[in-house]
PDB file of C-alpha atoms and ligand atoms in Angstrom:
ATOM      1  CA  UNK N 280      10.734 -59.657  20.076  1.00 52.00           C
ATOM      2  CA  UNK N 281       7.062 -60.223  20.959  1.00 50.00           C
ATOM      3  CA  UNK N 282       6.411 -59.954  24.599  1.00 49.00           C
ATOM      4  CA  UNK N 283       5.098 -63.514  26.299  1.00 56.00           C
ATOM      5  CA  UNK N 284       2.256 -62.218  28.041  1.00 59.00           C
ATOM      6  CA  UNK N 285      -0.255 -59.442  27.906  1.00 78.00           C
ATOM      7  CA  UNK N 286       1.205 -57.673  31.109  1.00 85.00           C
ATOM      8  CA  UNK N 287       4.218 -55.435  30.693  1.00 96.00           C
ATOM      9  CA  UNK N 288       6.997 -56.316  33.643  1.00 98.00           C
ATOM     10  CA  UNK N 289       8.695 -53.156  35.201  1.00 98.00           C
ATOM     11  CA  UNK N 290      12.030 -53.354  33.527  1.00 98.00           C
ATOM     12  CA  UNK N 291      15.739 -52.633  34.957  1.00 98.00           C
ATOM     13  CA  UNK N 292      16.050 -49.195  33.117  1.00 98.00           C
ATOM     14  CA  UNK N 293      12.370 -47.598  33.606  1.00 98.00           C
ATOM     15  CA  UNK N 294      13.253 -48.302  37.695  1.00 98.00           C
ATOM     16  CA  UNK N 295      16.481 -46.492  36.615  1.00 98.00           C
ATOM     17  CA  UNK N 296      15.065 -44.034  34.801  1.00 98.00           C
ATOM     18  CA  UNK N 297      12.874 -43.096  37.817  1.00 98.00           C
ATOM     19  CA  UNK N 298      15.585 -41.760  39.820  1.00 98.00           C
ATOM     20  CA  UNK N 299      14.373 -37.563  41.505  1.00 95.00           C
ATOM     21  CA  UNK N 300      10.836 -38.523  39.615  1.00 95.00           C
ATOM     22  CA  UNK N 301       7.712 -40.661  40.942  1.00 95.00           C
ATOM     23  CA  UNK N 302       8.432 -42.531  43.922  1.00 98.00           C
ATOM     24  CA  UNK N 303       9.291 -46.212  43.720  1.00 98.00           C
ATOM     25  CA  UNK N 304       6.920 -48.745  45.939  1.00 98.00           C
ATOM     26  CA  UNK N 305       8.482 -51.396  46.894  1.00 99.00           C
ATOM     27  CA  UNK N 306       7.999 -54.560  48.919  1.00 99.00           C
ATOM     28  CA  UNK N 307       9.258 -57.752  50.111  1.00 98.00           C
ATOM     29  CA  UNK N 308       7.499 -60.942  49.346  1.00 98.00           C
ATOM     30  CA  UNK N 309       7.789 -64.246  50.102  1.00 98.00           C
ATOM     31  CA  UNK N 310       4.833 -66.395  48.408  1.00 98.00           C
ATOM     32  CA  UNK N 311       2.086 -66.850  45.502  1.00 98.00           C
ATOM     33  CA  UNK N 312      -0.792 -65.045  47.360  1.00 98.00           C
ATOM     34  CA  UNK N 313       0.655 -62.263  48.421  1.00 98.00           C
ATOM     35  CA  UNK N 314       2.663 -61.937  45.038  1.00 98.00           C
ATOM     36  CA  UNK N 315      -0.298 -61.852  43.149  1.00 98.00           C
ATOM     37  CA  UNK N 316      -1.972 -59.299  46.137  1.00 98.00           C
ATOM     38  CA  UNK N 317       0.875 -57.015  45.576  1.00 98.00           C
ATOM     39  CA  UNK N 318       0.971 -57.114  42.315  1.00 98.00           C
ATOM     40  CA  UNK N 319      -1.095 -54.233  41.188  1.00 96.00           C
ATOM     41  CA  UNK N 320       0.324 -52.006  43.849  1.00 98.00           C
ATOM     42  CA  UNK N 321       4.112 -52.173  43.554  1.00 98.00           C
ATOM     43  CA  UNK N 322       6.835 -51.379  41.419  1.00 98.00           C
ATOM     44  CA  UNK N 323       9.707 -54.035  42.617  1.00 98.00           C
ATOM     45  CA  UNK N 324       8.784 -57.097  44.738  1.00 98.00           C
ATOM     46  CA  UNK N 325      12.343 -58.450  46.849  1.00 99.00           C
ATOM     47  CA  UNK N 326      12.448 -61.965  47.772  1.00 99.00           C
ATOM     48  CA  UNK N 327      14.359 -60.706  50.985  1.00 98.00           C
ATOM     49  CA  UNK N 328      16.244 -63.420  53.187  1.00 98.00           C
ATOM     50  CA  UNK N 329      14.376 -61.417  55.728  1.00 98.00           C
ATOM     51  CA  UNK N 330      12.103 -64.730  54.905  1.00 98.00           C
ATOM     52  CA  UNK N 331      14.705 -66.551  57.134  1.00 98.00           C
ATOM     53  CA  UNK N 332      13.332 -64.705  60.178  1.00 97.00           C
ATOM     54  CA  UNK N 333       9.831 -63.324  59.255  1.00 96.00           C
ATOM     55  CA  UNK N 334       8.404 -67.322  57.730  1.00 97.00           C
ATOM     56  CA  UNK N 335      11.032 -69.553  58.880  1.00 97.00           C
ATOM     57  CA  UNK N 336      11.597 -68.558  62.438  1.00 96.00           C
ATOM     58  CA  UNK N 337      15.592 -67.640  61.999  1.00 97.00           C
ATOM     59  CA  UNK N 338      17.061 -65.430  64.916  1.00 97.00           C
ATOM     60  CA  UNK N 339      18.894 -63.970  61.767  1.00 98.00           C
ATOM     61  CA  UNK N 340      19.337 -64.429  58.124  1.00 98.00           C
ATOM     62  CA  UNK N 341      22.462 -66.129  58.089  1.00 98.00           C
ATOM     63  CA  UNK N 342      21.007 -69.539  57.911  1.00 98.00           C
ATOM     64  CA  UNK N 343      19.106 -68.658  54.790  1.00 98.00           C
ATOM     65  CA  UNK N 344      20.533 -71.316  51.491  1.00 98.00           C
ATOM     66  CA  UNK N 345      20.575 -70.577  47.819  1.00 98.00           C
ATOM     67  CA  UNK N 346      18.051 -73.626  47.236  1.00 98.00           C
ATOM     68  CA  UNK N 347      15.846 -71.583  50.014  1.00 98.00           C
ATOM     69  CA  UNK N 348      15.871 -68.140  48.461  1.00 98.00           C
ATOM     70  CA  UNK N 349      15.017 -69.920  44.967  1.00 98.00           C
ATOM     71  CA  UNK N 350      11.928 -71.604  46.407  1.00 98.00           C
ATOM     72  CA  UNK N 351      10.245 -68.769  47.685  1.00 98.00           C
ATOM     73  CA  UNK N 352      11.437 -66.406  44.115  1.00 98.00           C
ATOM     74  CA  UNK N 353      10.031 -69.257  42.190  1.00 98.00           C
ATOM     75  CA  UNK N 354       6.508 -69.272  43.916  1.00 98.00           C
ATOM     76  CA  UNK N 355       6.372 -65.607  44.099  1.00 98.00           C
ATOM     77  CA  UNK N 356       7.158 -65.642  40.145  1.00 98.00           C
ATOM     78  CA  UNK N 357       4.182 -67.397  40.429  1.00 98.00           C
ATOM     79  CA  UNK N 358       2.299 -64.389  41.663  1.00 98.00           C
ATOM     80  CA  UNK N 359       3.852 -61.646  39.776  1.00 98.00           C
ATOM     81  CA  UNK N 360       2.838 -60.030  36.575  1.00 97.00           C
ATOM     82  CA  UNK N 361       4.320 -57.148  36.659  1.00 98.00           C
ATOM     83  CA  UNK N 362       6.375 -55.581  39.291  1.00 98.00           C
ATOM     84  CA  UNK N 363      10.019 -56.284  38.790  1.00 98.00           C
ATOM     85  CA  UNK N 364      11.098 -59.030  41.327  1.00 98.00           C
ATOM     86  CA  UNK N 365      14.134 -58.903  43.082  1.00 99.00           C
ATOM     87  CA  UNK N 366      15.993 -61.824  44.800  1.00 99.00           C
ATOM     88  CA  UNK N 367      18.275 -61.008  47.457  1.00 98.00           C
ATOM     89  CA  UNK N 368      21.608 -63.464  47.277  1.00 98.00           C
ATOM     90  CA  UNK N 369      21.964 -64.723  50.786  1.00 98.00           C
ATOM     91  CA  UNK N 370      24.680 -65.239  53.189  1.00 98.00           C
ATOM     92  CA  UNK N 371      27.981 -67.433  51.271  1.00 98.00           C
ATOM     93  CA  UNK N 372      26.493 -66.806  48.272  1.00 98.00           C
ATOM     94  CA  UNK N 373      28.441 -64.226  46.763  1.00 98.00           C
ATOM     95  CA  UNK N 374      31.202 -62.836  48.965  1.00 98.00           C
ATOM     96  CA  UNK N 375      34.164 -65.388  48.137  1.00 98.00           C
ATOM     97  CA  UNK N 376      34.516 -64.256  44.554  1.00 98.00           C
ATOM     98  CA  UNK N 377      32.729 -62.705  41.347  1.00 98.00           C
ATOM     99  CA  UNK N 378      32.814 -65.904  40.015  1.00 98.00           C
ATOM    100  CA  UNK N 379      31.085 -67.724  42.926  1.00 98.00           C
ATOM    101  CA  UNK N 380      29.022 -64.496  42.993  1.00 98.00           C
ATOM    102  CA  UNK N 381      28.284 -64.865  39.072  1.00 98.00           C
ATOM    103  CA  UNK N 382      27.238 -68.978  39.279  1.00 98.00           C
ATOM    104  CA  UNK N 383      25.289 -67.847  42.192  1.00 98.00           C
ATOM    105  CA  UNK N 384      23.488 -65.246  40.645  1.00 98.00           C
ATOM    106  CA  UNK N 385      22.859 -66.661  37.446  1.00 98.00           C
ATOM    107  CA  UNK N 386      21.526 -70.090  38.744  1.00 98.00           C
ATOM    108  CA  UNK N 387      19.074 -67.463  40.512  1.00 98.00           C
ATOM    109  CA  UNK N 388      18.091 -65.789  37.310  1.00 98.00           C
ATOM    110  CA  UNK N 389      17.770 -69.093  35.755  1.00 98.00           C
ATOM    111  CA  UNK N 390      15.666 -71.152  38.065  1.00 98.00           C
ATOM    112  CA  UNK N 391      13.293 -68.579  38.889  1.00 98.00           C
ATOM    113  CA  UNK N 392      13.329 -65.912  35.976  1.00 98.00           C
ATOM    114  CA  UNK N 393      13.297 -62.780  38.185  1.00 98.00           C
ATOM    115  CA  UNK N 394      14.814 -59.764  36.234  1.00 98.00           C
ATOM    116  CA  UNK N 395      17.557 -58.667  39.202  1.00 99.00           C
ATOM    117  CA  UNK N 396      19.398 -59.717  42.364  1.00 99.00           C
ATOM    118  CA  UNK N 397      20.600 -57.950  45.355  1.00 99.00           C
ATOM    119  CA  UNK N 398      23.757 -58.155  47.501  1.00 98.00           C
ATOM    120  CA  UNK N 399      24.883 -56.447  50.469  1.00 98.00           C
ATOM    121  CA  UNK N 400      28.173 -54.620  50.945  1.00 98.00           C
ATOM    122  CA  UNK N 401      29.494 -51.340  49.065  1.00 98.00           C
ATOM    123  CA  UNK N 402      33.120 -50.681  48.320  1.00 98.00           C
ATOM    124  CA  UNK N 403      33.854 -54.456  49.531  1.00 98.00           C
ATOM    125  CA  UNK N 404      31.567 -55.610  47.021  1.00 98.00           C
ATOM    126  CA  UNK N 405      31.859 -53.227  44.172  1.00 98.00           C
ATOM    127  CA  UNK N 406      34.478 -55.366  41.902  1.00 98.00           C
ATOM    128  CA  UNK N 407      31.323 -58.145  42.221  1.00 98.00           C
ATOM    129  CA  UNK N 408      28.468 -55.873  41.261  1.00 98.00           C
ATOM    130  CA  UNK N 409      30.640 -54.684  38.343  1.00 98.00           C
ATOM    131  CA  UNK N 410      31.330 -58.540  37.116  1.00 98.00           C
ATOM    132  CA  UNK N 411      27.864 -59.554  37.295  1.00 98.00           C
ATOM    133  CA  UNK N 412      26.121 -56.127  35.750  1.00 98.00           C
ATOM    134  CA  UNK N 413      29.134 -57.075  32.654  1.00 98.00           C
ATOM    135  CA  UNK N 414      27.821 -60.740  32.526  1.00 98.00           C
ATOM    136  CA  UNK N 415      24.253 -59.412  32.393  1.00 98.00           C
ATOM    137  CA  UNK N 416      22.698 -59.766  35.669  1.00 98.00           C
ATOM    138  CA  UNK N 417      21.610 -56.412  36.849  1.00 98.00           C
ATOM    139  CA  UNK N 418      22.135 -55.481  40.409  1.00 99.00           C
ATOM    140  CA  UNK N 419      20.642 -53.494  43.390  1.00 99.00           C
ATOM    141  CA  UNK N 420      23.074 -53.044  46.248  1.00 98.00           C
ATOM    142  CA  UNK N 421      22.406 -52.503  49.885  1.00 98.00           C
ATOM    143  CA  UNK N 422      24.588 -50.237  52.182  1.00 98.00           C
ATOM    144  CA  UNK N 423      23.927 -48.902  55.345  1.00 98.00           C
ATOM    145  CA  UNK N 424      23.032 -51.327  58.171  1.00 97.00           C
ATOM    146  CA  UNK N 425      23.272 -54.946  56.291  1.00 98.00           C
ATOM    147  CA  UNK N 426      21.878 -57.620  57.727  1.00 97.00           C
ATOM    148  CA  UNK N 427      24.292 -59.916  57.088  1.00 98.00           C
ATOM    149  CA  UNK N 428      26.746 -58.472  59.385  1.00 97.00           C
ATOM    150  CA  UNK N 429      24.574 -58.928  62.218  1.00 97.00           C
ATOM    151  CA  UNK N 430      27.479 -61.219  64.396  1.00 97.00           C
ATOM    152  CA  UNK N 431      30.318 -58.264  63.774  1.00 96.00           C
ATOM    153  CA  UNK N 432      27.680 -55.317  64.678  1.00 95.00           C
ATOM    154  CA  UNK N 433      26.907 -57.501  67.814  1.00 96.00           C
ATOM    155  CA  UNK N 434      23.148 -56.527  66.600  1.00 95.00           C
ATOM    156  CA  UNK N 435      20.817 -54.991  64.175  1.00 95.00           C
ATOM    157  CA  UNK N 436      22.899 -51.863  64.943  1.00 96.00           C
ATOM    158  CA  UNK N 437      21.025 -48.063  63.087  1.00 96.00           C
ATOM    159  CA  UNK N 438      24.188 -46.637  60.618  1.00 96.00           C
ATOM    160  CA  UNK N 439      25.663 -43.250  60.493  1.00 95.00           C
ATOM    161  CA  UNK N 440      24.199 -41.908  64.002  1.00 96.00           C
ATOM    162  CA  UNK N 441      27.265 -40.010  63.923  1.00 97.00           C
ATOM    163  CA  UNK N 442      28.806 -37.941  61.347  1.00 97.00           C
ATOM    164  CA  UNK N 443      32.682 -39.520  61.655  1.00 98.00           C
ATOM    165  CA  UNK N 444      30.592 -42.544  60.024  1.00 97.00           C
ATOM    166  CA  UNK N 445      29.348 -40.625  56.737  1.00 98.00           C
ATOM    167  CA  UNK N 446      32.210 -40.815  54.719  1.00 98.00           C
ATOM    168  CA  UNK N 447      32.549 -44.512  54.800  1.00 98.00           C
ATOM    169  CA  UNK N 448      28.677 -45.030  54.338  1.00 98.00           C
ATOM    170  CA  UNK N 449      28.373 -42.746  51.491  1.00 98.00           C
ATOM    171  CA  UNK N 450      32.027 -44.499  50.039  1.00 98.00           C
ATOM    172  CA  UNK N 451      29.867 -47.074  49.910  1.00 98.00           C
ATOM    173  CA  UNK N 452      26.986 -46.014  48.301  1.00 98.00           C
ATOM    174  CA  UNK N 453      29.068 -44.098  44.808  1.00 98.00           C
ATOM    175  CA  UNK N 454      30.874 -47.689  45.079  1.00 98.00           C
ATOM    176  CA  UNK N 455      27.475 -49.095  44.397  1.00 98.00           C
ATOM    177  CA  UNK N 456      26.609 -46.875  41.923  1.00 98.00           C
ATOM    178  CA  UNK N 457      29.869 -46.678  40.183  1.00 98.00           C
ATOM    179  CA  UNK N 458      30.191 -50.361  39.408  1.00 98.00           C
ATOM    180  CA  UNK N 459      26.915 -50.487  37.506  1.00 98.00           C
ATOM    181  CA  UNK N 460      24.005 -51.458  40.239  1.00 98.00           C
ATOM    182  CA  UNK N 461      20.158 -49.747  39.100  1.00 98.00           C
ATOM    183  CA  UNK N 462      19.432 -48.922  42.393  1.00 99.00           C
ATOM    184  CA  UNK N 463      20.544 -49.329  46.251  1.00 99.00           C
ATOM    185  CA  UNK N 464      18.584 -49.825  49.357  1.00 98.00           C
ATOM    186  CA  UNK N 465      19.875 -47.345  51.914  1.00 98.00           C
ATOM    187  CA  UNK N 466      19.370 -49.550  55.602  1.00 98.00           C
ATOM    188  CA  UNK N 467      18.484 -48.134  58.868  1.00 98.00           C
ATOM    189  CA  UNK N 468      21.125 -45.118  58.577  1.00 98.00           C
ATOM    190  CA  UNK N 469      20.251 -41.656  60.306  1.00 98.00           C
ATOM    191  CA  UNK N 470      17.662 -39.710  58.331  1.00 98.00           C
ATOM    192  CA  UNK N 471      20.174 -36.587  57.080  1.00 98.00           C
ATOM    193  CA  UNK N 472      22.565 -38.758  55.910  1.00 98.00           C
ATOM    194  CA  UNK N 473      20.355 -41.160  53.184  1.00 98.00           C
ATOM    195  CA  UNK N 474      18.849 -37.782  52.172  1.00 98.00           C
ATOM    196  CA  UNK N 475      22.386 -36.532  51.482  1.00 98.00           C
ATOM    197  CA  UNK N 476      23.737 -39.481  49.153  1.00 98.00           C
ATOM    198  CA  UNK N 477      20.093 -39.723  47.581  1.00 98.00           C
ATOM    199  CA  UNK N 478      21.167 -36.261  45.845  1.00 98.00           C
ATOM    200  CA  UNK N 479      25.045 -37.528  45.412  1.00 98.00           C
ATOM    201  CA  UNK N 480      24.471 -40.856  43.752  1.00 98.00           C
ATOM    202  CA  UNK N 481      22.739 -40.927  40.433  1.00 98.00           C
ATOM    203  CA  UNK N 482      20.632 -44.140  40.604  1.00 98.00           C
ATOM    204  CA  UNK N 483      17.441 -44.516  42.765  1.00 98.00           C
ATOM    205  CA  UNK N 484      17.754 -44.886  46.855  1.00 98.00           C
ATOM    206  CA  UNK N 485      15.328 -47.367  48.717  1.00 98.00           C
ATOM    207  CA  UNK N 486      14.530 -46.429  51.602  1.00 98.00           C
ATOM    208  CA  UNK N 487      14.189 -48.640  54.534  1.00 98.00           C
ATOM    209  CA  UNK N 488      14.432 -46.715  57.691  1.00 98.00           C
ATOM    210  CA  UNK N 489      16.422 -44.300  56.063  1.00 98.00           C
ATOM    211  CA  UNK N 490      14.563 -40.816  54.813  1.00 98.00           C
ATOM    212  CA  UNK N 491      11.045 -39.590  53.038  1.00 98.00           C
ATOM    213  CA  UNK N 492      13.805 -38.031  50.065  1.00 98.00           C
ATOM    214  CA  UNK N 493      14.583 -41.581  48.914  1.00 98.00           C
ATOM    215  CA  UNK N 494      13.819 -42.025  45.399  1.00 98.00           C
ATOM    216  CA  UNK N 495      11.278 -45.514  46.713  1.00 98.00           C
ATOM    217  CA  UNK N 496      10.307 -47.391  49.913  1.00 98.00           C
ATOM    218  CA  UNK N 497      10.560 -50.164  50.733  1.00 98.00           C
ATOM    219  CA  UNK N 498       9.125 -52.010  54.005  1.00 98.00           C
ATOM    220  CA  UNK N 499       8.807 -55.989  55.029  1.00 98.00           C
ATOM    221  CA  UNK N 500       5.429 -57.021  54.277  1.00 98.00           C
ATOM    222  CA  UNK N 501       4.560 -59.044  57.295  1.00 98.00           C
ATOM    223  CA  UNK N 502       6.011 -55.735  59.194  1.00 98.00           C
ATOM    224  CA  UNK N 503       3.229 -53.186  57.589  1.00 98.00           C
ATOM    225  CA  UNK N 504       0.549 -55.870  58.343  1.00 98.00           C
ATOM    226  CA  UNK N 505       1.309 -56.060  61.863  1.00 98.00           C
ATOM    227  CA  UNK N 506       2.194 -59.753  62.310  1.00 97.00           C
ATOM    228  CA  UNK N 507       6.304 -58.790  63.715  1.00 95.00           C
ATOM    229  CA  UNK N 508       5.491 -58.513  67.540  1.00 93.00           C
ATOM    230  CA  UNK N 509       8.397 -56.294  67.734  1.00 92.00           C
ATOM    231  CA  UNK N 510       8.574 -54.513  64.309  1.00 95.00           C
ATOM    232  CA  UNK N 511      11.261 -51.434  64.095  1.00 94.00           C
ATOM    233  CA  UNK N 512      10.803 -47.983  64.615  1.00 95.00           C
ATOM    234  CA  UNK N 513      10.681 -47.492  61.455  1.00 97.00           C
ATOM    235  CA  UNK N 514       7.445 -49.561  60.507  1.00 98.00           C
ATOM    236  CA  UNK N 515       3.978 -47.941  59.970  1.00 98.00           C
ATOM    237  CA  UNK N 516       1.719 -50.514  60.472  1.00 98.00           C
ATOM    238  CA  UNK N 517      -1.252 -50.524  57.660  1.00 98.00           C
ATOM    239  CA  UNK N 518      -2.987 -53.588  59.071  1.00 98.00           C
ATOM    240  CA  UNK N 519      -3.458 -55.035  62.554  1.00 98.00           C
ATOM    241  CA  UNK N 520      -3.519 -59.069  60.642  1.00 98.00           C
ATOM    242  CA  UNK N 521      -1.822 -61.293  64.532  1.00 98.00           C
ATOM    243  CA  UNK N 522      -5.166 -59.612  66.326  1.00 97.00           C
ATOM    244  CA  UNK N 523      -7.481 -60.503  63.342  1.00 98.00           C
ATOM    245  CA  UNK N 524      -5.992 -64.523  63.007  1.00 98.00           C
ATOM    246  CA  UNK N 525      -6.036 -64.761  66.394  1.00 98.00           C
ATOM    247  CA  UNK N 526      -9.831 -63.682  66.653  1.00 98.00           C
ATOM    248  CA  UNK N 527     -10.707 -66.076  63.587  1.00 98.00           C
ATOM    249  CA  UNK N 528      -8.731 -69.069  65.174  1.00 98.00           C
ATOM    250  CA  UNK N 529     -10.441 -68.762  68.578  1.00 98.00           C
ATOM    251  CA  UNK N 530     -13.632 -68.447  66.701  1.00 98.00           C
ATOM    252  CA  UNK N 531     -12.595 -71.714  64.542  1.00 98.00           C
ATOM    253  CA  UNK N 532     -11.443 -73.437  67.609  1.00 98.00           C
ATOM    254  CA  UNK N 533     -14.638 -72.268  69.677  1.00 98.00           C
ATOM    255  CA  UNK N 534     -17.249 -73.658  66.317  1.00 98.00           C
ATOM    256  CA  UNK N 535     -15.380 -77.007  66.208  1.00 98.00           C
ATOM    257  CA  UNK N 536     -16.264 -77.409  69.944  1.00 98.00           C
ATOM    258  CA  UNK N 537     -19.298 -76.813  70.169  1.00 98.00           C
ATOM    259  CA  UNK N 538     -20.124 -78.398  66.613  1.00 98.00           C
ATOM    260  CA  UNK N 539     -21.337 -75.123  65.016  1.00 98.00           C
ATOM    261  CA  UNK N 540     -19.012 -76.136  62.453  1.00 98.00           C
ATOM    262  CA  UNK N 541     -19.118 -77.247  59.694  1.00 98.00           C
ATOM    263  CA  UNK N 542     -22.454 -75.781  58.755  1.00 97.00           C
ATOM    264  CA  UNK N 543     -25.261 -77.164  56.478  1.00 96.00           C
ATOM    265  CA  UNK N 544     -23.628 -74.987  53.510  1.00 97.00           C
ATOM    266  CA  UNK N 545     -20.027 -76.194  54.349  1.00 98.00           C
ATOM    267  CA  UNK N 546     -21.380 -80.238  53.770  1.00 97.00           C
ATOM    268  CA  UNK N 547     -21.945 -82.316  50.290  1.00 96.00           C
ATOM    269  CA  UNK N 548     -25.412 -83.832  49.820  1.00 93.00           C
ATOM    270  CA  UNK N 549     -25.955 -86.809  47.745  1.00 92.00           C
ATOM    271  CA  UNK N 550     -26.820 -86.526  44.152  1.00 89.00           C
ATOM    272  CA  UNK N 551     -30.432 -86.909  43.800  1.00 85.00           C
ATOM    273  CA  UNK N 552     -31.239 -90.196  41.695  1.00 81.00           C
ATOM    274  CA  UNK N 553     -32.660 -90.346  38.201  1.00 77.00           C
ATOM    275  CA  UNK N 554     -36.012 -91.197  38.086  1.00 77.00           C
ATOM    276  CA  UNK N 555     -36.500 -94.271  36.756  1.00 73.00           C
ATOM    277  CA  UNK N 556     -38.776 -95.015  33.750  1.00 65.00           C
TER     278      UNK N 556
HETATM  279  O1  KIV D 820      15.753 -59.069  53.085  1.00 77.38           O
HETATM  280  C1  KIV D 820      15.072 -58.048  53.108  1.00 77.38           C
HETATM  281  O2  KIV D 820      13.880 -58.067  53.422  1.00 77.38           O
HETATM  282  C2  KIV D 820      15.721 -56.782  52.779  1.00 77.38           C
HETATM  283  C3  KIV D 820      14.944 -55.543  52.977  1.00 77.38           C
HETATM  284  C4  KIV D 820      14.879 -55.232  54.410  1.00 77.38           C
HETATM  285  C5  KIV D 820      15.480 -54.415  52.180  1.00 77.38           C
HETATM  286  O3  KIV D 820      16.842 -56.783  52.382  1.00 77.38           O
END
């Protein structure tokens, strides 16, 4: 079949196939703009529920709907060309069954025409993954520390600081694998540990506070630009963007007081007349 467009999309099996090569750059993103910033940079955009906290103001992600996550995928489909977007399946999405899991999922796919989804939980939610890669939506799984399970944590607690933890965690991660997800984000999880299942599963590790031997990266946008006041250890910031808006609002603010704005070149003139005769 022809392709629609004169841009090639990442697909599923080249991030698969990129497993011990080039790294994979990824990113979250939540809108148009930054979609179509990213675009030329990145291999896989997520639509993370992160978006609960980092543009809705959420304490966590829990309170992050279906009809919310679609929103955002839609406008960053928008955006995106051709990285492979990701949409993360939020809290009471997918954890009562693979078929709640599976209507979830596909109404995802669907509405927004992203090529994958991702779901949180490894040996717990391997029979899922394995229904939904069957029925044709592929899968990226997330292990380590998940998000979701802030309230039974009692935090955003780091995985695996110990090694009585490792078997469990790396359970997890050949769960992942084995039921058919392309790739799995490895979550805030002590730095020897995601190096050692990077070389015992065979699909690609993301790496989110997890270790430089993950096969890709992956980091919240609005963290590497330097807008989370309190962004994790694990953050490089790349940009320094709450300084620089708050230096062009004061400037904005200071203009409209004073009346320095708008400015001759910021105003409509009339349209000169036709001469007559
Ligand atoms: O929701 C999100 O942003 C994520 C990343 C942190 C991996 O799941």
């Amino acid at each position: 079949m022809a392709e629609s467009n004169e841009f090639h999309r990442v697909t599923v099996p080249e991030i698969r196939a990129r497993k011990g090569n080039q790294p994979i750059v990824c990113l979250t993103c939540y809108h148009a703009h930054t979609a179509r910033l990213l675009d030329n940079y990145v291999d896989i955009m997520l639509v993370g529920d992160t978006l609960g906290m980092v543009i809705h103001g959420m304490e966590t992600t829990l309170g992050v709907t279906l009809d919310l996550m679609i929103l955002h995928a839609k406008a960053v489909m928008r955006g995106a060309r051709r990285s492979l977007v990701v949409v993360d399946m939020p809290f009471g999405s997918y954890e009562e069954s693979p078929e709640v899991a599976f209507r979830s999922a596909a109404r995802v796919m669907q509405e927004t025409g992203c090529s994958a989804v991702k779901l949180e939980g490894g040996t717990r939610m391997s029979q899922t993954i394995r229904h939904l890669t069957q029925r044709g939506i592929p899968v990226m799984g997330h292990v380590g520390m998940t998000p979701q399970m802030v309230q039974i944590y009692g935090g955003f607690k780091t995985q695996g600081r110990t090694m009585e933890e490792w078997p469990a965690i790396e359970a997890d991660a050949k769960a992942v694998s084995e039921a058919g997800a392309f790739a799995v984000v490895l979550e805030a999880m002590a730095e020897p540990l995601a190096a050692r299942i990077t070389q015992e599963v065979p699909i690609p590790t993301i790496g989110i506070g997890a270790s430089p031997d993950c096969d890709g990266q992956i980091l919240v946008l609005e963290d590497m630009l330097g807008l989370n006041p309190k962004p994790p250890v694990f953050v490089r910031e790349y940009a320094h963007l709450t300084a620089e808006i708050e230096t062009a609002v004061k400037n904005y603010a200071a203009d409209v007081r004073s009346r320095r704005f708008p400015g001759k070149e910021n105003v409509y003139s009339i349209k000169k007349e036709p001469k007559a005769g």
